[in-house]
Coordinates of C-alpha atoms and ligand atoms in Angstrom, one line a residue:
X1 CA 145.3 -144.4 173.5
X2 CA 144.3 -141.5 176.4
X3 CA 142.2 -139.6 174.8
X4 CA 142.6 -135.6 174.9
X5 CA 139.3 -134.9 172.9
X6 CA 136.6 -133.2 174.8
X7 CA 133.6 -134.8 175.2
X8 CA 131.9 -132.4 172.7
X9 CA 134.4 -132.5 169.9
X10 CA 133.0 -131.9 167.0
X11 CA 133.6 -135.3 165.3
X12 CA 132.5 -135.8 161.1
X13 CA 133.0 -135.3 157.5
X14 CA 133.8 -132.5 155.0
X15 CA 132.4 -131.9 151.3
X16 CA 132.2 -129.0 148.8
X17 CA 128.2 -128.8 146.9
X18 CA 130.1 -128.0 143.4
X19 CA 132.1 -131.3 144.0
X20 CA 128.6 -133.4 145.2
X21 CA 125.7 -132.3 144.2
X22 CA 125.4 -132.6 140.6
X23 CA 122.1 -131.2 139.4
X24 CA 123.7 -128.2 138.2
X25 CA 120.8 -126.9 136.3
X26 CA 118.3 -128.0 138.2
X27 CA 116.1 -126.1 140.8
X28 CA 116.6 -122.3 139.4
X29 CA 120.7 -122.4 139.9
X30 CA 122.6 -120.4 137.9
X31 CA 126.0 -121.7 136.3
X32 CA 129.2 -121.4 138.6
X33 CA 132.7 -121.2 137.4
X34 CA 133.0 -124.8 138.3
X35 CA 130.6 -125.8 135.8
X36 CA 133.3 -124.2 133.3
X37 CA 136.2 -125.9 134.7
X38 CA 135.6 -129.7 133.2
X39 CA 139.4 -130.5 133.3
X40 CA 140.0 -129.8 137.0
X41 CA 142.3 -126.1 138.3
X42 CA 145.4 -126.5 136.1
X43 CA 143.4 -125.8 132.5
X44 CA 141.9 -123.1 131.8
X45 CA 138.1 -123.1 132.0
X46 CA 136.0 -123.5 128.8
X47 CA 133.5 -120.7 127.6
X48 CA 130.2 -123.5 127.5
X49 CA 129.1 -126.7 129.5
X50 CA 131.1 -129.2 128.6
X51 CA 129.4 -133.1 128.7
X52 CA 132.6 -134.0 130.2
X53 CA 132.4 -132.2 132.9
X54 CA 132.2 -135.0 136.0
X55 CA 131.3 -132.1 138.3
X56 CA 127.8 -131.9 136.1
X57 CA 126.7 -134.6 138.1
X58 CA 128.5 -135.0 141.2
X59 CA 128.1 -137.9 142.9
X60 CA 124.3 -136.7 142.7
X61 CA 124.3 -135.6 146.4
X62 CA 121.2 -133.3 145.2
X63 CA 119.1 -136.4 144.9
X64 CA 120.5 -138.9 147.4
X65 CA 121.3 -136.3 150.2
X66 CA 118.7 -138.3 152.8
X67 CA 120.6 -142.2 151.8
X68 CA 123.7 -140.3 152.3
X69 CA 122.9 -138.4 155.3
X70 CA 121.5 -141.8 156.7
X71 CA 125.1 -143.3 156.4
X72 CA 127.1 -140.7 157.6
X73 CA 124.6 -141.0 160.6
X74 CA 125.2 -144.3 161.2
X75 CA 129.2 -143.5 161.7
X76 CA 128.0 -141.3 164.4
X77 CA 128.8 -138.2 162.9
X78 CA 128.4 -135.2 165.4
X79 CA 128.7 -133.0 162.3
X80 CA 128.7 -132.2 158.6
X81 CA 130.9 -129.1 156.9
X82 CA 129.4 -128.7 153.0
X83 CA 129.0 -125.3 151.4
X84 CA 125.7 -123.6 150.3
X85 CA 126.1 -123.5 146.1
X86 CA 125.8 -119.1 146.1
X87 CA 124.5 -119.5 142.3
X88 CA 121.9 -122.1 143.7
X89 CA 120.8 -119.2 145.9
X90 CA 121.7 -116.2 143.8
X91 CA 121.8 -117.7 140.1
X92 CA 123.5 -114.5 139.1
X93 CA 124.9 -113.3 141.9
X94 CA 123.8 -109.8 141.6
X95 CA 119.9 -110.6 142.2
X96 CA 118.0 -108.3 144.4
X97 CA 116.1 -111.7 145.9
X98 CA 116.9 -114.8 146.4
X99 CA 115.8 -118.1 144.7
X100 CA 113.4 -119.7 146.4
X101 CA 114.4 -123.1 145.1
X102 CA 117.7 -123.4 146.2
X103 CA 117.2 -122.2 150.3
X104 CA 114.5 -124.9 149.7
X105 CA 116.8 -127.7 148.5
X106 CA 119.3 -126.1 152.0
X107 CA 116.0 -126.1 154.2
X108 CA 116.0 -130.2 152.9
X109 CA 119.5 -130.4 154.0
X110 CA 120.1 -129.0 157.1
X111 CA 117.1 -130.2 158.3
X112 CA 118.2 -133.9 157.8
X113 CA 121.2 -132.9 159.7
X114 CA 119.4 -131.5 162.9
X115 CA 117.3 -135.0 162.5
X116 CA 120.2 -137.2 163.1
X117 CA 121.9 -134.2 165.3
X118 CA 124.0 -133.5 163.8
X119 CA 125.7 -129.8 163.7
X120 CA 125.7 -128.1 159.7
X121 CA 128.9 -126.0 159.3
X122 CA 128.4 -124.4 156.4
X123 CA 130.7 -122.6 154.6
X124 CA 129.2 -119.9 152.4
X125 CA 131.9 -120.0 149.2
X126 CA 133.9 -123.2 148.4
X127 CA 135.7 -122.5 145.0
X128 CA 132.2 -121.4 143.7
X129 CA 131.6 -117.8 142.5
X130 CA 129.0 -117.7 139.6
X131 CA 130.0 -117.6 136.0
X132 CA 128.1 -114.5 136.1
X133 CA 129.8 -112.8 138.3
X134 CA 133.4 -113.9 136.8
X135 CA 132.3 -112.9 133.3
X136 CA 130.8 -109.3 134.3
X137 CA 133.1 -108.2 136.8
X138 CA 136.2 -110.2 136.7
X139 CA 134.8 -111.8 140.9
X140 CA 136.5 -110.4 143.5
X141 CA 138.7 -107.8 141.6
X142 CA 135.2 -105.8 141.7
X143 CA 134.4 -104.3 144.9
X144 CA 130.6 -104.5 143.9
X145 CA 131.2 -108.4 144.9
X146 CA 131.2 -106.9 148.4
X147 CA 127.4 -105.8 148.7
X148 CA 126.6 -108.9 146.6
X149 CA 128.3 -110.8 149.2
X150 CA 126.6 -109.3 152.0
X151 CA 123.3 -109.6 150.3
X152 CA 124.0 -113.8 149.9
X153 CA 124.9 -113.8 153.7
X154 CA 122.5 -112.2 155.7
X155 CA 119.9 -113.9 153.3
X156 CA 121.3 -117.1 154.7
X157 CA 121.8 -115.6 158.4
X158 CA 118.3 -114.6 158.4
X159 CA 116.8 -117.7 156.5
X160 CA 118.7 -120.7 158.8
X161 CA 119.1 -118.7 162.1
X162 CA 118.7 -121.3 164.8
X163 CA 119.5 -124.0 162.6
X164 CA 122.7 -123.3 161.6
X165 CA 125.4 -122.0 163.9
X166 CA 128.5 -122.8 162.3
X167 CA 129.5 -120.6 159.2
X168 CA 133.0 -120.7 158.2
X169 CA 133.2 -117.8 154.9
X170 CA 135.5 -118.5 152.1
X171 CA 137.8 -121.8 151.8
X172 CA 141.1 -122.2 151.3
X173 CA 141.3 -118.3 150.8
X174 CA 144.9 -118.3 150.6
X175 CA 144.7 -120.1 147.2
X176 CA 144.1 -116.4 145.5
X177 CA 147.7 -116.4 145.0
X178 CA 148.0 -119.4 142.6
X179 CA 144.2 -119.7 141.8
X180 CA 143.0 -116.5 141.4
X181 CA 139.8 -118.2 139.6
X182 CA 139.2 -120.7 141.8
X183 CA 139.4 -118.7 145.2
X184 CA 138.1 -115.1 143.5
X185 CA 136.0 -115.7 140.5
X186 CA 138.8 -113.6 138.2
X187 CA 139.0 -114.8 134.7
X188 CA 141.6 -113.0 133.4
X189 CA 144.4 -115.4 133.2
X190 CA 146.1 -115.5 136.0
X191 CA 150.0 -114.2 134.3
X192 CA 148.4 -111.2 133.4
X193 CA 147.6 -110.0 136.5
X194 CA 150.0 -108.2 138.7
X195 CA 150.3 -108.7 142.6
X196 CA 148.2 -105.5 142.8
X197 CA 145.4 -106.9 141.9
X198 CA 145.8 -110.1 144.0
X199 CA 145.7 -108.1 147.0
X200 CA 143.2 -105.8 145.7
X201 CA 140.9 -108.7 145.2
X202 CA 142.1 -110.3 148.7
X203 CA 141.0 -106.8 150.6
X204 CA 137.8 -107.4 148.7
X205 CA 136.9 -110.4 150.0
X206 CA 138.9 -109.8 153.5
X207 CA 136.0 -106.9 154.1
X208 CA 133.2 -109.2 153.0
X209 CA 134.1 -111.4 155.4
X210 CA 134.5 -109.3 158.0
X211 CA 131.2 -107.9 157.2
X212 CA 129.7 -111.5 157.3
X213 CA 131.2 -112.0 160.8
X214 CA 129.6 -108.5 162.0
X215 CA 126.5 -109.6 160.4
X216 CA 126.3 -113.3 162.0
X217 CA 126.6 -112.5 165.1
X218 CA 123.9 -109.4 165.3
X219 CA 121.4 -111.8 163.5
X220 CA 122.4 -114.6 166.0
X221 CA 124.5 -113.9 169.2
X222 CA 124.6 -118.1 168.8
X223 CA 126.7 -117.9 165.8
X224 CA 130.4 -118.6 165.0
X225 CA 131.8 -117.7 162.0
X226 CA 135.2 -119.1 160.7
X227 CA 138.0 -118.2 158.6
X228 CA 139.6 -121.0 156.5
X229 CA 142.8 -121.6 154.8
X230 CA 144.9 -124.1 153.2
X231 CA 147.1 -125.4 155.5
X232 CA 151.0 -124.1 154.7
X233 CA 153.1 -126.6 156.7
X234 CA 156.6 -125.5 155.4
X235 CA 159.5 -126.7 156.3
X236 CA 163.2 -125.0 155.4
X237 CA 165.4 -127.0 153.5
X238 CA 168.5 -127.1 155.1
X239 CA 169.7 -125.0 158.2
X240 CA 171.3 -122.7 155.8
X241 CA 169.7 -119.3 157.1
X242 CA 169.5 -118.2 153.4
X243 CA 166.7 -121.2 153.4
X244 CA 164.9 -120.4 157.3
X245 CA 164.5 -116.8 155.9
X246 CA 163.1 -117.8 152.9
X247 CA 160.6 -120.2 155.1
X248 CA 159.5 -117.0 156.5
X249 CA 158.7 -115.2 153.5
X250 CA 156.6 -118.3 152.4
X251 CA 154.8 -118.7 155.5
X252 CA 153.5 -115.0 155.4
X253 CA 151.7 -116.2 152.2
X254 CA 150.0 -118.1 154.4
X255 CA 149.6 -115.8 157.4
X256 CA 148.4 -112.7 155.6
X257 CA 144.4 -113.5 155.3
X258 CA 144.8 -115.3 159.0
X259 CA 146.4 -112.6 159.9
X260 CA 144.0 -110.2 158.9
X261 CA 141.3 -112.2 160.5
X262 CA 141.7 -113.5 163.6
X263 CA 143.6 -110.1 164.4
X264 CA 141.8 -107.8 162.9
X265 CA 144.1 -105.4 161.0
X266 CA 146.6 -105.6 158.4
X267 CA 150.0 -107.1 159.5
X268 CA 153.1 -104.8 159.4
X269 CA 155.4 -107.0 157.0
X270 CA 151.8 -106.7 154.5
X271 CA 152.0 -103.1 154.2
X272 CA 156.2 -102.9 154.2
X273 CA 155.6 -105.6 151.6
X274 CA 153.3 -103.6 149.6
X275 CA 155.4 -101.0 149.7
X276 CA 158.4 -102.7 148.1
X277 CA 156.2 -104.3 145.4
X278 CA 154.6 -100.8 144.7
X279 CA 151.3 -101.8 145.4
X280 CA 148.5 -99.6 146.2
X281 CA 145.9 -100.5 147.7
X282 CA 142.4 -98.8 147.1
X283 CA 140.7 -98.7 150.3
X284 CA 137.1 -97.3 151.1
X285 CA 136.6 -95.8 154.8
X286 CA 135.2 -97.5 156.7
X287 CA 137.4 -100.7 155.5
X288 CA 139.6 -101.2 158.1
X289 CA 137.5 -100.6 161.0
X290 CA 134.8 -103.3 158.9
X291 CA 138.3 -105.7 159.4
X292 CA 138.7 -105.5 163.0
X293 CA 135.6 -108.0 163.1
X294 CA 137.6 -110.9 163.9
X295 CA 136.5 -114.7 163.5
X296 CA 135.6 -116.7 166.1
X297 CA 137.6 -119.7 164.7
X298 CA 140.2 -120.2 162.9
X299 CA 139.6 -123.4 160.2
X300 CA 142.0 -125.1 158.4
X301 CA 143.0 -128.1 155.3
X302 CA 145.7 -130.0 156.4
X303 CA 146.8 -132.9 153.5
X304 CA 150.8 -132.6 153.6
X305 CA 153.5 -130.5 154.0
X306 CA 156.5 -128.9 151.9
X307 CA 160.0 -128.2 152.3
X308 CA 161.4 -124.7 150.6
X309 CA 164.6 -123.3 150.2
X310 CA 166.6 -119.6 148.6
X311 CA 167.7 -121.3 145.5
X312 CA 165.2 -124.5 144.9
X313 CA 166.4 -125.1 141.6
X314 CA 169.1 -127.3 143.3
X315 CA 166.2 -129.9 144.9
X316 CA 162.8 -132.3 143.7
X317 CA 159.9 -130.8 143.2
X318 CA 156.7 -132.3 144.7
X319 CA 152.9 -132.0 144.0
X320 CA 150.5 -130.6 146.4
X321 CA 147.1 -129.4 148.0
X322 CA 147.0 -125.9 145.7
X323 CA 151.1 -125.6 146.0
X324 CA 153.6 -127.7 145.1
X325 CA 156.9 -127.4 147.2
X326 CA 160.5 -129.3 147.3
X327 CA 160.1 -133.1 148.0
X328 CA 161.0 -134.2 151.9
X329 CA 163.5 -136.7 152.3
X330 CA 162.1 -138.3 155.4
X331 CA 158.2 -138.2 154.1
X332 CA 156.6 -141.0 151.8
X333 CA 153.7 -139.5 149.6
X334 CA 150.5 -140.1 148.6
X335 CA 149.9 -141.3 145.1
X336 CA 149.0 -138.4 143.7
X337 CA 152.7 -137.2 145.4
X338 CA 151.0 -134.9 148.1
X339 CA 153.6 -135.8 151.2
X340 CA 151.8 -137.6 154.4
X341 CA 153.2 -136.0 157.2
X342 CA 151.2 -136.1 160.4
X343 CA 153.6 -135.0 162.2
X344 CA 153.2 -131.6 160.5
X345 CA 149.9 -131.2 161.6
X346 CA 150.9 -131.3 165.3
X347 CA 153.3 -128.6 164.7
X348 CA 150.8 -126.4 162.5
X349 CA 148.0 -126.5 165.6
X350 CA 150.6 -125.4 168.0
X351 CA 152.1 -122.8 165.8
X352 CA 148.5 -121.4 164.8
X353 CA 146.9 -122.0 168.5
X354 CA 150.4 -120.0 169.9
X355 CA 149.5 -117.4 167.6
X356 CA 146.1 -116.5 168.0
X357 CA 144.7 -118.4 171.2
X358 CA 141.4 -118.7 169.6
X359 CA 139.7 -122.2 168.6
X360 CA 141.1 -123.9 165.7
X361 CA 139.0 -126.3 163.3
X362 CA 140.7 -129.0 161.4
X363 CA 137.7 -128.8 158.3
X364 CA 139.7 -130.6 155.8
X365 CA 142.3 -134.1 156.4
X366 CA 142.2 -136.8 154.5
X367 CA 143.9 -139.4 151.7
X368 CA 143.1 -139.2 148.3
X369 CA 144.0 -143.1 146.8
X370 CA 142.1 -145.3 143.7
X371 CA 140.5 -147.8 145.6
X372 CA 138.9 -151.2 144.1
X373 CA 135.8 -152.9 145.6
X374 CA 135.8 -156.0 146.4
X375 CA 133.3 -158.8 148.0
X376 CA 134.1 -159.9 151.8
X377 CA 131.2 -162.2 153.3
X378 CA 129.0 -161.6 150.2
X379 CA 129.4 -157.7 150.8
X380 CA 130.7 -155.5 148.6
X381 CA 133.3 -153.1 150.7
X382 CA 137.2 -151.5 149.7
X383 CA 139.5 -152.4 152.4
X384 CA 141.3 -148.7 152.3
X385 CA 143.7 -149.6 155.7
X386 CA 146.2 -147.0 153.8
X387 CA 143.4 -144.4 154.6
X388 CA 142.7 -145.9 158.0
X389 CA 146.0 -145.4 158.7
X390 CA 146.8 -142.5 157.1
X391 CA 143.9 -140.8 159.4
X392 CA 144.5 -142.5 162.2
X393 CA 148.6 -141.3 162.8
X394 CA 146.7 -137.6 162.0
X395 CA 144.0 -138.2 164.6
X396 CA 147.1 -139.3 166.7
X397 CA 148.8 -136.3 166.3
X398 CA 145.7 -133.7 166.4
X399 CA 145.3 -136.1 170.5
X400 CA 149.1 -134.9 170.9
X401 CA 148.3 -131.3 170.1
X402 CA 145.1 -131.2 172.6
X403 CA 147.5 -132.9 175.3
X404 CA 149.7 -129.9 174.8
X405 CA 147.1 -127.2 175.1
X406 CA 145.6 -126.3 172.1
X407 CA 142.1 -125.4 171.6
X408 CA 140.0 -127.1 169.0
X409 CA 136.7 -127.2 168.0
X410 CA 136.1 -130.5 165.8
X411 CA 137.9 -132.6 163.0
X412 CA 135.9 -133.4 159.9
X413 CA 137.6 -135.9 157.0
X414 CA 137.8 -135.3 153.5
X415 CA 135.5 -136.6 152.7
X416 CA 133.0 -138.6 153.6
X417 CA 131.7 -139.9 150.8
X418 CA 133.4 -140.1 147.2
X419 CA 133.3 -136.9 145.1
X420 CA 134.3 -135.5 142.3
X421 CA 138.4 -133.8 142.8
X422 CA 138.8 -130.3 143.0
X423 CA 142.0 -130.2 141.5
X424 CA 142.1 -133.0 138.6
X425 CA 138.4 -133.4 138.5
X426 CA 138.9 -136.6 138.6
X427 CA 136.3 -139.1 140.1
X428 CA 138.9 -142.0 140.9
X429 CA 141.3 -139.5 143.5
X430 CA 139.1 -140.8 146.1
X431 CA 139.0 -139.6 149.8
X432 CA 135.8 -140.9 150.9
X433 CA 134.7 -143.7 153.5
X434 CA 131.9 -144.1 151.3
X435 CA 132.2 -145.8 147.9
X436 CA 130.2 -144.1 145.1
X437 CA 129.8 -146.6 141.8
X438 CA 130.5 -143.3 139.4
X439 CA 134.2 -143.6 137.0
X440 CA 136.0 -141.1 135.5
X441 CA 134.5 -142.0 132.0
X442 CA 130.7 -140.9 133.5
X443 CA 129.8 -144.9 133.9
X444 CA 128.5 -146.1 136.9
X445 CA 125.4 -146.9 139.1
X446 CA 126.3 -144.3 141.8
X447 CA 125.6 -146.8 144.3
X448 CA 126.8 -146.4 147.4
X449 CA 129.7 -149.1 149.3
X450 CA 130.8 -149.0 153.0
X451 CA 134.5 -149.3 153.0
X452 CA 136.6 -150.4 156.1
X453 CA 137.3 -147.1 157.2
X454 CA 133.5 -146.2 157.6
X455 CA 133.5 -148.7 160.4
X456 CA 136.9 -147.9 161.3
X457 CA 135.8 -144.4 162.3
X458 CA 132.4 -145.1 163.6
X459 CA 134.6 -146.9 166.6
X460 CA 137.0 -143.9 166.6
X461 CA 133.8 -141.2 167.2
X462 CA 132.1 -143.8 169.7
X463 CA 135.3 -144.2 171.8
X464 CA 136.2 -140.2 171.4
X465 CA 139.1 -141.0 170.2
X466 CA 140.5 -144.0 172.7
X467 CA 140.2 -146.5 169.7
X468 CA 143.1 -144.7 167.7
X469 CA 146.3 -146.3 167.7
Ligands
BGP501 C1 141.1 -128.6 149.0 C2 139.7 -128.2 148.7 C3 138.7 -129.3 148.5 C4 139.2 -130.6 148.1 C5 140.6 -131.0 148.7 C6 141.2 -132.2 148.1 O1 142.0 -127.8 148.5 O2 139.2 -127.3 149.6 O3 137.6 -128.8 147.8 O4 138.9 -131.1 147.0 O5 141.5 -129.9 148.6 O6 141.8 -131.8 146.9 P1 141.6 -132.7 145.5 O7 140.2 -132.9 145.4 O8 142.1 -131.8 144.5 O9 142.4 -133.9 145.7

């Protein structure tokens, strides 16, 4: 296939620490709110550590992190997005210095990346707020979680400058509106909170990432700092307009925190919206001029995509990456029912390049399947060719997209290596091209297994792209 990727895109492999690293009381690190989650986003989080928890452990990445590093070396990876744990580095949260441990265990980390040269993009909060923080000021509904915030980044500014130059701030921070706990730290249950608060705790963390992108780049003129959201690929229904205007409403879900950074300001439908719902929104001065620091990229997940409609009692539901939506007639699904549509993908880069003409970064693609090991030549290996091609048609399409203009940065796979699921915490939704011995019972030697696909893509990276099909 011609190949549209420039000769410095940004080729590797994505991972969250809360969903790798295990070791979750080792080194100083305080508990997160993932370390109360055992049975995955949909339950509500327990009040102790539970045994069952898979997350616990990880896929002891703490440990291994040079054997893994080694591999994903060996595919050629030209980088690696994880997250820095913030209650490795701040235990509480609200400490006045940091933990000397945990940048220790980063210092480890990145380092191993520059080895191999590979480029760290580190995102600074992936689902992980500490417990601390949740219990004593409900996260991100507090605007104290601001100063904390800023405290946690410029400690890591400061501390990697030169090393790291890729930050991307909060993940999937669109997922406040049906996570609220998972993307803000708030443990009040989610129905008793009103869309006030939601947006009170979005302007929260909208600020302290704006702050964070002020901050990055008068530490290090080098850096770039990235928003990220969950990709919202929505389709309408029908041509009924009653469904297209609906479509719109949805999107805007999706737009608002984009919006808001990459542009710098509130959008107008946000405040009419606001308006109509009766919200008001407690704003500090100095707020909105804080927002007009705009990211320098614009990151993204992109699993599947959704159709939506005015009345969608009439339709199927389907499952989905944080939102479920009404089932596609033309799509097949993954099976865990999240729709494969890569076609969506080229649409989403256009639509979201159109928009703000600034570099996007896919962060996030990839198929999560059971997969079963078995012995070719006397080697152990999985031959995943539903992953290979489910990445491949998306690689295809993300080569379409660059052919029709659009800017973009790099493309990392989820994941790269098996790890624990954010959303079931389950360890057999698998996504990696690296087979970790670990079930969902606990059992397992965590040994690590090359499937097809990890060759598959080291000939993808070395070709820059020509190998796809
Ligand atoms: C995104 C998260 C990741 C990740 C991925 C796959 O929402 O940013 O942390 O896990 O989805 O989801 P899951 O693990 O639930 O299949």
């Amino acid at each position: 296939m011609q190949s549209y990727f420039s000769k410095d895109f940004l080729w590797g492999g994505a991972m969250a620490a809360n969903q790798c690293e295990g070791a979750y009381n080792e080194g100083g690190k305080g508990l997160s709110i993932q370390d109360m989650m055992p049975d995955g986003i949909f339950a509500p989080p327990s009040t102790r550590v539970e045994p069952r928890n898979l997350k616990l452990q990880g896929v002891d990445f703490y440990h291994r992190y040079k054997e893994d590093l080694a591999l994903f070396a060996e595919m050629g990876y030209k980088c690696l997005r994880f997250s820095f744990s913030w209650p490795r580095i701040f235990p509480q949260g609200n400490e006045e210095t940091p933990n000397e441990a945990g940048l220790a265990f980063y210092d480890g980390l990145v380092d191993e990346c520059l080895k191999y040269g590979i480029e760290p993009i580190v995102t600074l909060s992936h689902y992980e707020t500490s417990y601390y923080l949740a219990k004593e000021y409900d996260g991100w509904r507090s605007r104290e979680l601001i100063a904390f915030f800023e405290r946690y980044a410029r400690t890591v500014f400061t501390h990697f400058k030169g090393r790291v130059k890729y930050w991307i701030t909060f993940n999937e921070i669109n997922a406040i509106w049906n996570f609220p706990l998972l993307a803000a730290g708030i443990l009040t249950p989610k129905e008793q909170l009103c869309q006030e608060d939601l947006y009170q705790a979005a302007h929260h963390e909208l600020v302290a990432s704006a702050m964070a992108v002020k901050m990055a780049h008068e530490i290090d003129p080098q850096n770039k700092v990235g928003c990220m959201v969950c990709g919202f690929m929505n389709y309408s229904m029908t041509p009924n307009p009653d469904d297209v205007v609906q479509k719109v409403l949805v999107d805007r879900k999706g737009y608002f925190f984009a919006d808001v950074q990459m542009r710098g300001y509130y959008p107008s439908y946000a405040k009419a919206l606001w308006k109509t719902e009766g919200c008001t929104i407690r704003m500090e001065s100095g707020d909105e001029e804080a927002l007009q620091n705009t990211c320098d990229f614009l990151s993204f997940s992109y699993y599947m995509s959704k159709c939506v409609a005015a009345d969608p009692s009439q339709y199927q539901m389907t499952p989905g990456n944080i939102v479920s939506g009404l089932k596609n007639p033309y799509l097949k699904a993954s099976e865990w029912g999240w729709q494969i549509d890569p076609k969506g993908l080229r649409v989403m880069m256009n639509d979201l390049y159109d928009r703000y003409q600034k570099p996007l970064f896919i962060v996030e693609n990839g198929l999560g399947a059971k997969d079963k090991v078995v012995m070719v030549d006397g080697v152990k290996t999985v031959e995943d060719d539903y992953r290979i091609s489910y990445l491949n048609d998306h690689l295809a399409a993300v080569n379409q997209a660059l052919a029709e203009g659009v800017e973009c940065l790099g493309y990392t796979t989820w994941g790269c290596i098996d790890i624990i699921s954010a959303s079931t915490s389950q360890m057999s939704k698998r996504y990696g091209m690296i087979y970790v011995d670990r079930n969902d019972d606990g059992s397992g030697s965590m040994e690590r297994i090359r499937k097809q696909s990890f060759y598959w893509y080291k000939k993808i990276i070395a070709s820059n792209g020509e190998a796809l099909k």
